[in-house]
Coordinates of C-alpha atoms and ligand atoms in Angstrom, one line a residue:
X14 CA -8.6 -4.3 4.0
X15 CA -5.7 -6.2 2.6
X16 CA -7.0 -7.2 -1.3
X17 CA -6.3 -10.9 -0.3
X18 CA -8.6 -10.9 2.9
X19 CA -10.8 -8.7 0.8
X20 CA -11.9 -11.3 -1.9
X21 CA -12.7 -13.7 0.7
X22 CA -14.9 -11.2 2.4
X23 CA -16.5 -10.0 -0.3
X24 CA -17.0 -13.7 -1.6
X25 CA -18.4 -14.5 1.7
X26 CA -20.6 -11.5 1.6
X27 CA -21.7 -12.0 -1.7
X28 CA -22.9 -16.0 -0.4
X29 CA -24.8 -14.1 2.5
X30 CA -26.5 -12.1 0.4
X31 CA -28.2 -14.7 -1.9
X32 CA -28.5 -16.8 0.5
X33 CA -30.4 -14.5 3.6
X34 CA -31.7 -12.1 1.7
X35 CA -32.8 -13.0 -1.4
X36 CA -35.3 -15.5 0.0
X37 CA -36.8 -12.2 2.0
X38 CA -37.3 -10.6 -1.0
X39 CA -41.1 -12.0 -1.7
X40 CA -41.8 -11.0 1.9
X41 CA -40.7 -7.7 1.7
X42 CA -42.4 -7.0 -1.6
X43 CA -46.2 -8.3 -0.6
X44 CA -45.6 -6.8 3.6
X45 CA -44.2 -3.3 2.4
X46 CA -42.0 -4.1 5.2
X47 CA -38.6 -5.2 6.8
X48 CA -38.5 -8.0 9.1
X49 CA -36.3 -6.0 11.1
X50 CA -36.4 -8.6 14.0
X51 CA -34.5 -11.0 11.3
X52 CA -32.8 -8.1 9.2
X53 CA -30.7 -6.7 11.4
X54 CA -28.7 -9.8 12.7
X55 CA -28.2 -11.4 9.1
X56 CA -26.8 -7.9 8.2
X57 CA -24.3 -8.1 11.2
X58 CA -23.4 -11.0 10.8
X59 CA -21.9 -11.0 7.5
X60 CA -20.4 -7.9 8.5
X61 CA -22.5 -5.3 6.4
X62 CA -22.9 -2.6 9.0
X63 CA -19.5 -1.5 9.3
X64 CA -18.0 -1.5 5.6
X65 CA -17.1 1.8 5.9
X66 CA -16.1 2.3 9.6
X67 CA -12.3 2.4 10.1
X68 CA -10.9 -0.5 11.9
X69 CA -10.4 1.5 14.8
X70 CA -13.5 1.5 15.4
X71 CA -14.2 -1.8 15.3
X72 CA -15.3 -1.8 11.3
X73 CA -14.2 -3.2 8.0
X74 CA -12.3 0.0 6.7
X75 CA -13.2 -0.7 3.2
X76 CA -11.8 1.6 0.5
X77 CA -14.1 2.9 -1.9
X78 CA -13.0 0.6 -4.8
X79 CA -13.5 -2.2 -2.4
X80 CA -16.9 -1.1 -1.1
X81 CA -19.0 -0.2 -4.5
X82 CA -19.1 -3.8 -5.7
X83 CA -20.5 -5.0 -2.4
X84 CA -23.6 -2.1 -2.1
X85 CA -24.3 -2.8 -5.9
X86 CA -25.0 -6.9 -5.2
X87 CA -27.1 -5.7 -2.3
X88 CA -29.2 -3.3 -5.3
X89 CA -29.3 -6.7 -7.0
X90 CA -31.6 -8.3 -4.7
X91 CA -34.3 -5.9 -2.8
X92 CA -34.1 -2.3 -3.3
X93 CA -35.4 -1.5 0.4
X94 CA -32.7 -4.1 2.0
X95 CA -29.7 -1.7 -0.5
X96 CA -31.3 1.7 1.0
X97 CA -31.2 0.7 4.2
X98 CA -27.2 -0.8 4.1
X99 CA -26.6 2.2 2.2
X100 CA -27.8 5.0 4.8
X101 CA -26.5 3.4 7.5
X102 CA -23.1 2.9 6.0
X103 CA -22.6 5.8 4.2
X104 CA -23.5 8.3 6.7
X105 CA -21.1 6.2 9.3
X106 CA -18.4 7.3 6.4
X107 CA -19.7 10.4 6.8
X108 CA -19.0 11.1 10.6
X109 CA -15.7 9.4 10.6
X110 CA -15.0 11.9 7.9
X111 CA -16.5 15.2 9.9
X112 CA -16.9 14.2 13.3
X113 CA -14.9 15.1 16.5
X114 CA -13.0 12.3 17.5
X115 CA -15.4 11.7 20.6
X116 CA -18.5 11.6 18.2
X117 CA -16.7 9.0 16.3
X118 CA -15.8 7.1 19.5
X119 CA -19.1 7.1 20.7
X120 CA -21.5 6.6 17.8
X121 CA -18.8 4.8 15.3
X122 CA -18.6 1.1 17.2
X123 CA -22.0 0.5 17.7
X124 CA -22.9 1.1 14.2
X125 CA -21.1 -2.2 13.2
X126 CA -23.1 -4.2 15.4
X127 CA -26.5 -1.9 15.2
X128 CA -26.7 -1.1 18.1
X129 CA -26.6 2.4 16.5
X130 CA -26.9 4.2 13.3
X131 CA -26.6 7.6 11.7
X132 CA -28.8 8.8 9.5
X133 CA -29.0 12.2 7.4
X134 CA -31.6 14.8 7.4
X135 CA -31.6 17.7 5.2
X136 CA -34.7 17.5 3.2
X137 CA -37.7 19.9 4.0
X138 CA -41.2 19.9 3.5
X139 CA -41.3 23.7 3.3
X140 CA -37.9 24.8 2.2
X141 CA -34.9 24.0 -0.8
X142 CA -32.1 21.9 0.5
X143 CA -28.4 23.9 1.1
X144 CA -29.1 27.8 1.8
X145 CA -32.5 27.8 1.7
X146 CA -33.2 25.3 4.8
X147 CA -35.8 26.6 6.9
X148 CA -34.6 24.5 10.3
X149 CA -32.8 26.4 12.7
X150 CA -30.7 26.0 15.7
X151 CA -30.3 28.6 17.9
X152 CA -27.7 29.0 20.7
X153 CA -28.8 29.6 23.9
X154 CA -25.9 28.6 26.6
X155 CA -24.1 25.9 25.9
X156 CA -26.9 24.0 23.8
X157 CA -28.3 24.4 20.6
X158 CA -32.4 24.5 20.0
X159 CA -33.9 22.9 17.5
X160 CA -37.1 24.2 15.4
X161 CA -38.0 22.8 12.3
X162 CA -39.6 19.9 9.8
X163 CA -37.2 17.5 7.9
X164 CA -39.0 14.4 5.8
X165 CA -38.0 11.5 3.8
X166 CA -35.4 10.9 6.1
X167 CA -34.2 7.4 5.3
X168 CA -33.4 4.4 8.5
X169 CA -36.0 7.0 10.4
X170 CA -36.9 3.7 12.5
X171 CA -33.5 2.4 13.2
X172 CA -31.5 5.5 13.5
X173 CA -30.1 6.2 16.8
X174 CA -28.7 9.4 15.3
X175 CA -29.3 12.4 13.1
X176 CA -26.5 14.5 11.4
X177 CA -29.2 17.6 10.9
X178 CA -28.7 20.4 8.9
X179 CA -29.7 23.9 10.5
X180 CA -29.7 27.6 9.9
X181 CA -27.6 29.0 12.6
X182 CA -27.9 32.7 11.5
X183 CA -29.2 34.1 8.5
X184 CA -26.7 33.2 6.4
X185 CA -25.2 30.1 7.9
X186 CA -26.0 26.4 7.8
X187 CA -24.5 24.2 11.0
X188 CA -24.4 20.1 11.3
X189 CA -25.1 18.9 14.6
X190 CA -25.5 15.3 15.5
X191 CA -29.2 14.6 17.1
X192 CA -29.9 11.6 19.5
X193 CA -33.5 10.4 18.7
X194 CA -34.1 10.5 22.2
X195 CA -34.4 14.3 23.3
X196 CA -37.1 15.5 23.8
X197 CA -39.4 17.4 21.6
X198 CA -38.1 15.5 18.9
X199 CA -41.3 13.5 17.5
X200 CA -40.7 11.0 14.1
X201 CA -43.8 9.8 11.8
X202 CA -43.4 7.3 9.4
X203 CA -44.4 8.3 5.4
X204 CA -46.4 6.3 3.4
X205 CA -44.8 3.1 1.6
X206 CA -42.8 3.7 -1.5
X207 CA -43.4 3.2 -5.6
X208 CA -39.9 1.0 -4.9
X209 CA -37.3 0.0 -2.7
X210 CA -40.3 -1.5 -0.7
X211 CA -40.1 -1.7 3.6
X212 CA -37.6 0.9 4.4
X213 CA -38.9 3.6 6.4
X214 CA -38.3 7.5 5.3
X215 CA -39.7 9.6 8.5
X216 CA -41.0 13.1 9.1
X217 CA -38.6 14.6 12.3
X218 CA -40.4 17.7 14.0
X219 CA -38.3 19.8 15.9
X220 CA -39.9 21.2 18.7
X221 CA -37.5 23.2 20.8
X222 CA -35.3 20.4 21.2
X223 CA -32.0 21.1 22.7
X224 CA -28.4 19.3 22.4
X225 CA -25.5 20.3 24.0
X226 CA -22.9 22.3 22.0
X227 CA -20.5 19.8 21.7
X228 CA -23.2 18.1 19.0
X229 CA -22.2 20.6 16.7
X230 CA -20.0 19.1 14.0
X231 CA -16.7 20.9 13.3
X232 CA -17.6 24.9 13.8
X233 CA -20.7 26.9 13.3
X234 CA -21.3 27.7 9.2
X235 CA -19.3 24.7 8.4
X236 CA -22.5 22.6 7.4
X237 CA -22.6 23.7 3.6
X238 CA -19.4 22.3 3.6
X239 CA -19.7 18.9 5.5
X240 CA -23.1 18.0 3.3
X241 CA -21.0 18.9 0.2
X242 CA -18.2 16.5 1.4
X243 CA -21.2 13.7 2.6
X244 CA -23.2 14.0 -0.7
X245 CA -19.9 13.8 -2.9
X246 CA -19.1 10.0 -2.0
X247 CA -22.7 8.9 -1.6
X248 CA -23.5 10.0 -5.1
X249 CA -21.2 7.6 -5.6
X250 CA -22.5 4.8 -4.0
X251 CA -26.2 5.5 -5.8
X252 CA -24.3 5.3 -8.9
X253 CA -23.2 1.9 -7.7
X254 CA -26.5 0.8 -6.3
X255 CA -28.0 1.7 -10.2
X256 CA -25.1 -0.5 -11.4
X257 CA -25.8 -3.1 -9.7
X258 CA -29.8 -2.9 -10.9
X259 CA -28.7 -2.6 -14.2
X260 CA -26.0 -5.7 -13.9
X261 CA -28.9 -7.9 -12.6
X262 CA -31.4 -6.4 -15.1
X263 CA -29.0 -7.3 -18.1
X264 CA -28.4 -10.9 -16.7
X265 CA -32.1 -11.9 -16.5
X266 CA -32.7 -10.0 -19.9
X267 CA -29.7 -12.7 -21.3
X268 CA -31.4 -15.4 -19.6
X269 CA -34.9 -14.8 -20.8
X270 CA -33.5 -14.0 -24.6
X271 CA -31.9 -17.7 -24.3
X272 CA -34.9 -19.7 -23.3
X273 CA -38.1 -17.9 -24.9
X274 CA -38.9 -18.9 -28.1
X275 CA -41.0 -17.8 -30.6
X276 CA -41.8 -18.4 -34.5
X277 CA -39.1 -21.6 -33.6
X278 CA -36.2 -19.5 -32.2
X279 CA -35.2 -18.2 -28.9
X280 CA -35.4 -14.3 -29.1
X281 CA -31.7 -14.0 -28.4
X282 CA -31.3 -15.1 -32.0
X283 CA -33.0 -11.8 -33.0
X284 CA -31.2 -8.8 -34.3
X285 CA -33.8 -6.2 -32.7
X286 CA -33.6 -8.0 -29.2
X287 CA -30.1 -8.2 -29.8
X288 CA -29.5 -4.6 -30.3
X289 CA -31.5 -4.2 -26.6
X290 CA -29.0 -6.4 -24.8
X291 CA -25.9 -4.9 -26.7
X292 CA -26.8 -1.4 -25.7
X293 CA -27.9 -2.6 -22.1
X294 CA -24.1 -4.3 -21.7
X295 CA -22.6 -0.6 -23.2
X296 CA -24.5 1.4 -20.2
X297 CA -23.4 -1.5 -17.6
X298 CA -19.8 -1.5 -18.5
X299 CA -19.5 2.8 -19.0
X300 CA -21.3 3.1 -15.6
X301 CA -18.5 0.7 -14.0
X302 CA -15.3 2.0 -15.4
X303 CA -16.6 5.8 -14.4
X304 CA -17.4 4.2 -10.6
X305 CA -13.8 2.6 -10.9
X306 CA -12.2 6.1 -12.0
X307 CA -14.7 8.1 -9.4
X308 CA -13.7 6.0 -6.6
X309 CA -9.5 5.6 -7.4
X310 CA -9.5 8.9 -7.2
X311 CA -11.1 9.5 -3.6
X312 CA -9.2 6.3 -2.6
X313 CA -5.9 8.5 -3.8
X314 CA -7.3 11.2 -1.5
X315 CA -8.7 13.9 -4.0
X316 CA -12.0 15.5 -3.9
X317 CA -14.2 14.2 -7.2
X318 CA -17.1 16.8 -7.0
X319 CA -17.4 16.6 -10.7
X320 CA -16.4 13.3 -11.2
X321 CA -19.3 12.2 -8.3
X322 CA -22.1 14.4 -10.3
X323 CA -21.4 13.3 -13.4
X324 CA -21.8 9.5 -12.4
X325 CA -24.3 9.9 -10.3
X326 CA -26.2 11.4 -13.5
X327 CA -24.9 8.6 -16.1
X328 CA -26.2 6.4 -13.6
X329 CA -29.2 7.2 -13.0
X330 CA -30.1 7.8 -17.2
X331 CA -28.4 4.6 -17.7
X332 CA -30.5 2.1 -15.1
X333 CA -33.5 4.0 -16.4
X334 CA -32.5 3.1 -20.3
X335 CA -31.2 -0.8 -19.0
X336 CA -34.5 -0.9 -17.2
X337 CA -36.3 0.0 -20.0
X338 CA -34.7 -2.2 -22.1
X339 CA -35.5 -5.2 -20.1
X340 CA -39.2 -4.8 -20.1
X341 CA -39.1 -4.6 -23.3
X342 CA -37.2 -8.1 -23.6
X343 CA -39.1 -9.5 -21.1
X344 CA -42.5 -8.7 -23.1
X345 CA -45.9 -8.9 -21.2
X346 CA -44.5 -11.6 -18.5
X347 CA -42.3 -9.1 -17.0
X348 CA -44.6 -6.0 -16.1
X349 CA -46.3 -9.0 -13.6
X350 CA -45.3 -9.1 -9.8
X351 CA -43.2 -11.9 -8.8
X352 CA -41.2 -11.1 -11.9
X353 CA -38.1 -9.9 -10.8
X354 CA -37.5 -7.2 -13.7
X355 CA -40.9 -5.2 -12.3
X356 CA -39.5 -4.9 -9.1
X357 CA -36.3 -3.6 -10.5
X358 CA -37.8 -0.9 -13.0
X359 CA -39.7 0.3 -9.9
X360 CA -36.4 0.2 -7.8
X361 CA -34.3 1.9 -9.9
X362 CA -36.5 4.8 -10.0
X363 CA -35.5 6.1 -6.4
X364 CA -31.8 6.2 -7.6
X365 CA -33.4 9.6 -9.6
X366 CA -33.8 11.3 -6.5
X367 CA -31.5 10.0 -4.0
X368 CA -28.1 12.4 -3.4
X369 CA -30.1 14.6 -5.5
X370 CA -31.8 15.2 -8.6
X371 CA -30.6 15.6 -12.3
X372 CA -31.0 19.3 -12.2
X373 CA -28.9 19.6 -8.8
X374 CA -26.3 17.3 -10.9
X375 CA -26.5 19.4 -13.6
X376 CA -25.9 22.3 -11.4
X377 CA -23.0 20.8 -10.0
X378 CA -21.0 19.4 -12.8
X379 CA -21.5 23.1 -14.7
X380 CA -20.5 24.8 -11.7
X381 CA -17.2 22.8 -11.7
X382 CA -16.5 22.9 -15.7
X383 CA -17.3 26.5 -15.9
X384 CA -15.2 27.4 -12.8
X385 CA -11.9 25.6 -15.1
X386 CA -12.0 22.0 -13.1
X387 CA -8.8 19.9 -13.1
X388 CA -9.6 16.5 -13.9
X389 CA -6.4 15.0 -13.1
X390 CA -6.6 12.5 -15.9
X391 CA -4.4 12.0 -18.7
X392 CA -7.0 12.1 -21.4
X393 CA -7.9 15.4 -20.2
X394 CA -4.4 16.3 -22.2
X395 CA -2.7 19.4 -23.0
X396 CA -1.8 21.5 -19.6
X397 CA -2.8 18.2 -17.0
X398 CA -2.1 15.7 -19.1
Ligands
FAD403 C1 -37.2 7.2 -0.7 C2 -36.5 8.5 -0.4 C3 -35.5 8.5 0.5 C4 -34.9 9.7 0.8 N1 -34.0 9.8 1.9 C5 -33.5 11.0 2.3 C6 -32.7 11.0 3.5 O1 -32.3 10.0 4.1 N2 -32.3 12.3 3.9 C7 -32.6 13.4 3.2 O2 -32.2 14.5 3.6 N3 -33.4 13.4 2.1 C8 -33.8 12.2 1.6 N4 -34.6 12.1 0.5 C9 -34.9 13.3 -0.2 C10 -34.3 13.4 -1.6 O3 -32.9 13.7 -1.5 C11 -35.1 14.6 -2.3 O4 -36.4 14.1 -2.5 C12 -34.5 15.0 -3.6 O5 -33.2 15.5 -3.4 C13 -35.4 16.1 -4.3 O6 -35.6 17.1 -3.4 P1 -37.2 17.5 -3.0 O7 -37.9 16.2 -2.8 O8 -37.1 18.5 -2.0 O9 -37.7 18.0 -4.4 P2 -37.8 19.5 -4.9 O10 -36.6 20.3 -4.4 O11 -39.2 20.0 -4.5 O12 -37.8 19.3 -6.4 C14 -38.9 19.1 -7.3 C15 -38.4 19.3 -8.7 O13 -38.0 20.7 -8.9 C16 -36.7 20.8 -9.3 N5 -36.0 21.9 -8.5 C17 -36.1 22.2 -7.2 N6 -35.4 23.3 -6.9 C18 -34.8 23.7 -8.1 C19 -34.0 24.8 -8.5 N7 -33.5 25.7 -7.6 N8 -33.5 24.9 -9.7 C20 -34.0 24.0 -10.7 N9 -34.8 22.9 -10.4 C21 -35.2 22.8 -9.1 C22 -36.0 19.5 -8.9 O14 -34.9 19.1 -9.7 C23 -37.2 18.5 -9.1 O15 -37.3 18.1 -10.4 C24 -35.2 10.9 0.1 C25 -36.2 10.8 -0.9 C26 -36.8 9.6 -1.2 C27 -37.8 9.6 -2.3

């Protein structure tokens, strides 16, 4: 999108958002649950279902840059209502990225009106995620069968589509695309969340269930590869959703150091508190220059695997730390409900596990160092600089 037409529609998305969603958020918090019925049409509407779908398809075509600041104001305001836009957009990135271009044309337009959405399943009750997936799909003909468990698979309710990860030999994961409809396919909600209240992350049993060969995405073996590519940008975007906890975190902390006053001065005139709200701002602005290196650089068209772990990990240690932090300002008030710094603590917790957890960043990031990355970035000096 052109960057004029862009501040409008992010200003305009912005308004929606306070003024849709934020009123929700009580609702959604005491329920444990979306008001789907309500949800989905304010999210059309101001356009948040296709950020990431290329205007061919009938979406925004946001770049990266353009997008982060837009899924971290949704973080801002309900966790479950940012997991939710998340999945559903960044899995649509996903397939325009490694879909055939008949998957794209017929799953891509509907996801920017809802009338579908793609969701991603890779995590097993039974198994490790990557090569140690226990699914498997087995050719027989010209379809595929499906036998297997995935859980805590995110938009389980509203999906229309699953990019699945299977084991189609021994050695070799596959991606195929999985309508919700087939048969022998059965989905069973998990219990409600410590956070990110009312979104729904189902259990998909695969019994038997067959989709045509054409499902497959890209070739057979390629799947390592295409949930490499997927998790690289959205551990991205969960470093932007933790920005945009932090952000709001810091700006009620400010606000509560202003107006509470004790011994006859507002706590903001404290050194100690001080020293809380100066560290807080030090994570919030590190966390959004990485983002705004992370995602120049896929913009530009390289591949940021170390760039995408290492945020994804500062982001996560730094929302926990601004989180923190804000309790801590907040005294005894804020560890009450209806205060919007306990929802946020609890929130922010998710973005631990999401995309992966420290030790599969850690993993990673050494993976790439030790193998003699290039960070194409002048500070990195010397022989790139
Ligand atoms: C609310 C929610 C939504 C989610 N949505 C989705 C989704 O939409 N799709 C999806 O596929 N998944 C989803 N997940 C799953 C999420 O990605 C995983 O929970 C996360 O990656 C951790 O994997 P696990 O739960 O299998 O934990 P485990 O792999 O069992 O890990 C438990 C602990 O052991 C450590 N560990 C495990 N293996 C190793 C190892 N080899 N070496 C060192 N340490 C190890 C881990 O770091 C962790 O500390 C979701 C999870 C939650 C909570």
């Amino acid at each position: 999108m052109d960057p004029q037409e862009y501040e409008k529609f992010r200003r305009d998305v912005f308004a929606a958002i306070w003024r849709d969603l934020d009123p929700l958020e009580a609702e959604i918090e005491d329920n444990e649950s979306m008001p789907m019925d309500r949800l989905m049409p304010m999210l059309r509407d101001m356009g948040a279902l296709g950020l990431l779908v290329p205007a061919r398809y009938g979406g925004s075509g946001l770049t990266i840059e353009q997008y982060l600041p837009i899924i971290a104001e949704f973080a801002k305001v309900q966790g479950g209502i940012r997991v939710l836009v998340h999945v559903h957009n960044s899995f649509a990135h996903a397939l325009s990225e490694i879909g055939s271009p008949e998957q794209c044309a017929a799953i891509l337009p509907g996801t920017v009106t809802g009338q579908t959405s793609v969701a991603f399943a890779l995590t097993e009750p039974d198994h490790g995620t990557g090569a140690d997936l226990g699914t498997t799909a087995t050719r027989d003909g010209g379809v595929y069968v499906l036998a297997g468990k995935k859980w805590l698979i995110t938009n389980s309710d509203i999906a229309s589509h699953f990019i699945v990860f299977a084991r189609t030999s021994p050695t070799e994961v596959s991606a195929l695309v999985v309508e919700r409809d087939r048969p022998g396919l059965s989905i069973e909600p998990l219990p409600e969340t410590m956070g990110c209240k009312g979104g729904e992350h189902g259990v998909l049993t695969f019994d038997g269930v067959r989709v045509p060969a054409a499902n497959l995405i890209g070739a057979e073996g390629e799947g390592q590869a295409h949930l490499e590519r997927a998790l690289e940008i959205s551990r991205v975007f969960i470093a932007a959703s933790s920005l945009g906890t932090a952000q709001r975190a810091l700006d009620l902390s400010l606000e509560h150091a202003r107006r509470r006053v004790t011994f006859g001065k507002p706590i903001a005139a404290r050194q100690a508190v001080q020293r809380y709200l100066a560290e807080m701002a030090t994570d919030v602005y590190a966390l959004r220059h990485m983002l705004l290196d992370a995602a120049r650089k896929w913009d530009a068209g390289q591949r940021i695997p170390l760039e995408a772990s290492l945020v994804k990990l500062f982001g996560l240690e730094a929302v926990g730390r601004v989180t923190d932090r804000a309790l801590l300002v907040h005294g005894g008030i804020g560890y009450t409900r209806r205060t919007p710094i306990e929802r946020l603590y609890r929130d922010a917790r998710l973005n631990w596990l999401e995309e992966g957890p420290p030790t599969i960043q850690y993993l990673v990031a050494a993976r790439e160092l030790v193998g003699g990355y290039e960070w194409a970035d002048a500070f990195a000096g010397g022989r790139h600089g």
